[in-house]
Amino acid sequence: MQILVASNNKKKLGELETILAEAGIAGVELLPLSAVEAYEEPVEDGRTFADNALIKARAGVAHTGLATIADDSGIAVEELNGMPGVLSARWSGTHGNDEANNDLLLAQMEHVPDERRAAAFVSTCALVTPDGQEFLAEGRWPGMLLRERHGENGFGYDPLFQPEGEERSSAEMTPAEKNAVSHRHRALEQLVPHIAELAKSA
Amino acid sequence: MQILVASNNKKKLGELETILAEAGIAGVELLPLSAVEAYEEPVEDGRTFADNALIKARAGVAHTGLATIADDSGIAVEELNGMPGVLSARWSGTHGNDEANNDLLLAQMEHVPDERRAAAFVSTCALVTPDGQEFLAEGRWPGMLLRERHGENGFGYDPLFQPEGEERSSAEMTPAEKNAVSHRHRALEQLVPHIAELAKSA
């Protein structure tokens, strides 16, 4: 069977392929968005990660008739009541400007002492099927916000995020290390039983 | 009796004077911070408006031995889980830059539809006495966030805030109109009985 992965990020598709292989699930072909003709991305104006993941997964089903997996993710800072949250990618006002987003978050958290710098990377994955089943899974990767950037790997807030039990930032971890424990990995893993069920009944 | 008003904003002292007069409370002399010698402002690093108001009021008592009133206030946007909150004055990273703060909030809320633009101006006032009594009062002024600036009065987020029941922004209201219904007014009013009690026993 085919499942659409509604993301332009090829790494996400590869990550899910690995997870499915490790779980011993065969017979599932994952399709990237680039394989879909004339796809128009929906507006992600949800209030939560789950809202946005569902918006994207439903749009994929509507356009292709295939079961679709989508995710939305970001960083939730306790001191900011869980924000930047769904606004993570455009916290500073322009979409995808990692430099400006990191600068703003550092400035907002400048006077906040270490014991109040808890944060988590959060990912919510949605699986929507053509017959209208909807599955949601949330993965959290807890840690704290650093006071300056560390490391060159990753993207987004990786240079400012130190996972629990780590002495490095997530931008100092290798992609393989990060993938093995990340929020997205934790969310995708929870979808595996549902994907297995779909593959079995296909 | 004398009460210190721990604020550099003379309008706040005037506002409280008016409220006390209207309540018929006599014999209270309000002192501004400028009347206090060698006063060092404490760091306002609280997690909430109440934290910061208490920090300032306690500092006033410690330095002068006088009962002290202080307030902290800001805007709480529902879509941002109550933020900017205590970070209202430095939301964009630099303290007191109203232009940049308004620009950032507009950009963060750009894709948010009208029915999700609820916001409130919030003020928490603290009254701390030399013998260690502490009173807190919160005032809320509910409304919604506009999509562009309106009006020239006020300061902070006034040009973006439309109070409930109003068709103008709070920056289009006169100072007298605003003072009569504002969050700070609502908080200060709640302190009146405690001030009256202090005045009586002084």
mmCIF file of N, CA and C in Angstrom, chain A residues 88 98-99 101-102 121 153-160 178:
data_model
loop_
_atom_site.group_PDB
_atom_site.id
_atom_site.type_symbol
_atom_site.label_atom_id
_atom_site.label_comp_id
_atom_site.label_asym_id
_atom_site.label_seq_id
_atom_site.Cartn_x
_atom_site.Cartn_y
_atom_site.Cartn_z
ATOM 1 N N SER A 88 6.607 28.566 16.247
ATOM 2 C CA SER A 88 8.062 28.396 16.358
ATOM 3 C C SER A 88 8.805 28.862 15.113
ATOM 4 N N ASP A 98 15.736 31.356 11.201
ATOM 5 C CA ASP A 98 16.254 30.743 12.430
ATOM 6 C C ASP A 98 17.070 31.728 13.263
ATOM 7 N N GLU A 99 17.889 32.530 12.588
ATOM 8 C CA GLU A 99 18.743 33.487 13.302
ATOM 9 C C GLU A 99 17.896 34.431 14.150
ATOM 10 N N ASN A 101 14.738 34.163 14.996
ATOM 11 C CA ASN A 101 13.929 33.450 15.988
ATOM 12 C C ASN A 101 14.742 33.125 17.235
ATOM 13 N N ASN A 102 15.965 32.639 17.036
ATOM 14 C CA ASN A 102 16.831 32.316 18.174
ATOM 15 C C ASN A 102 17.210 33.583 18.954
ATOM 16 N N PHE A 121 11.002 20.117 22.931
ATOM 17 C CA PHE A 121 10.618 19.996 21.541
ATOM 18 C C PHE A 121 9.395 19.085 21.499
ATOM 19 N N ASN A 153 24.815 21.566 13.973
ATOM 20 C CA ASN A 153 23.907 20.625 13.312
ATOM 21 C C ASN A 153 22.454 21.069 13.479
ATOM 22 N N GLY A 154 21.582 20.323 12.815
ATOM 23 C CA GLY A 154 20.159 20.558 13.001
ATOM 24 C C GLY A 154 19.688 21.860 12.391
ATOM 25 N N PHE A 155 18.601 22.374 12.935
ATOM 26 C CA PHE A 155 17.996 23.607 12.421
ATOM 27 C C PHE A 155 17.101 24.160 13.521
ATOM 28 N N GLY A 156 16.408 25.253 13.204
ATOM 29 C CA GLY A 156 15.480 25.824 14.177
ATOM 30 C C GLY A 156 16.176 26.179 15.486
ATOM 31 N N TYR A 157 15.614 25.698 16.590
ATOM 32 C CA TYR A 157 16.127 26.060 17.913
ATOM 33 C C TYR A 157 17.150 25.062 18.447
ATOM 34 N N ASP A 158 17.612 24.145 17.601
ATOM 35 C CA ASP A 158 18.587 23.143 18.055
ATOM 36 C C ASP A 158 19.781 23.743 18.804
ATOM 37 N N PRO A 159 20.345 24.878 18.361
ATOM 38 C CA PRO A 159 21.527 25.397 19.072
ATOM 39 C C PRO A 159 21.239 25.868 20.495
ATOM 40 N N LEU A 160 19.969 26.105 20.824
ATOM 41 C CA LEU A 160 19.613 26.630 22.156
ATOM 42 C C LEU A 160 19.028 25.570 23.076
ATOM 43 N N LYS A 178 20.267 12.317 17.152
ATOM 44 C CA LYS A 178 19.049 13.103 17.386
ATOM 45 C C LYS A 178 17.814 12.319 16.930
#
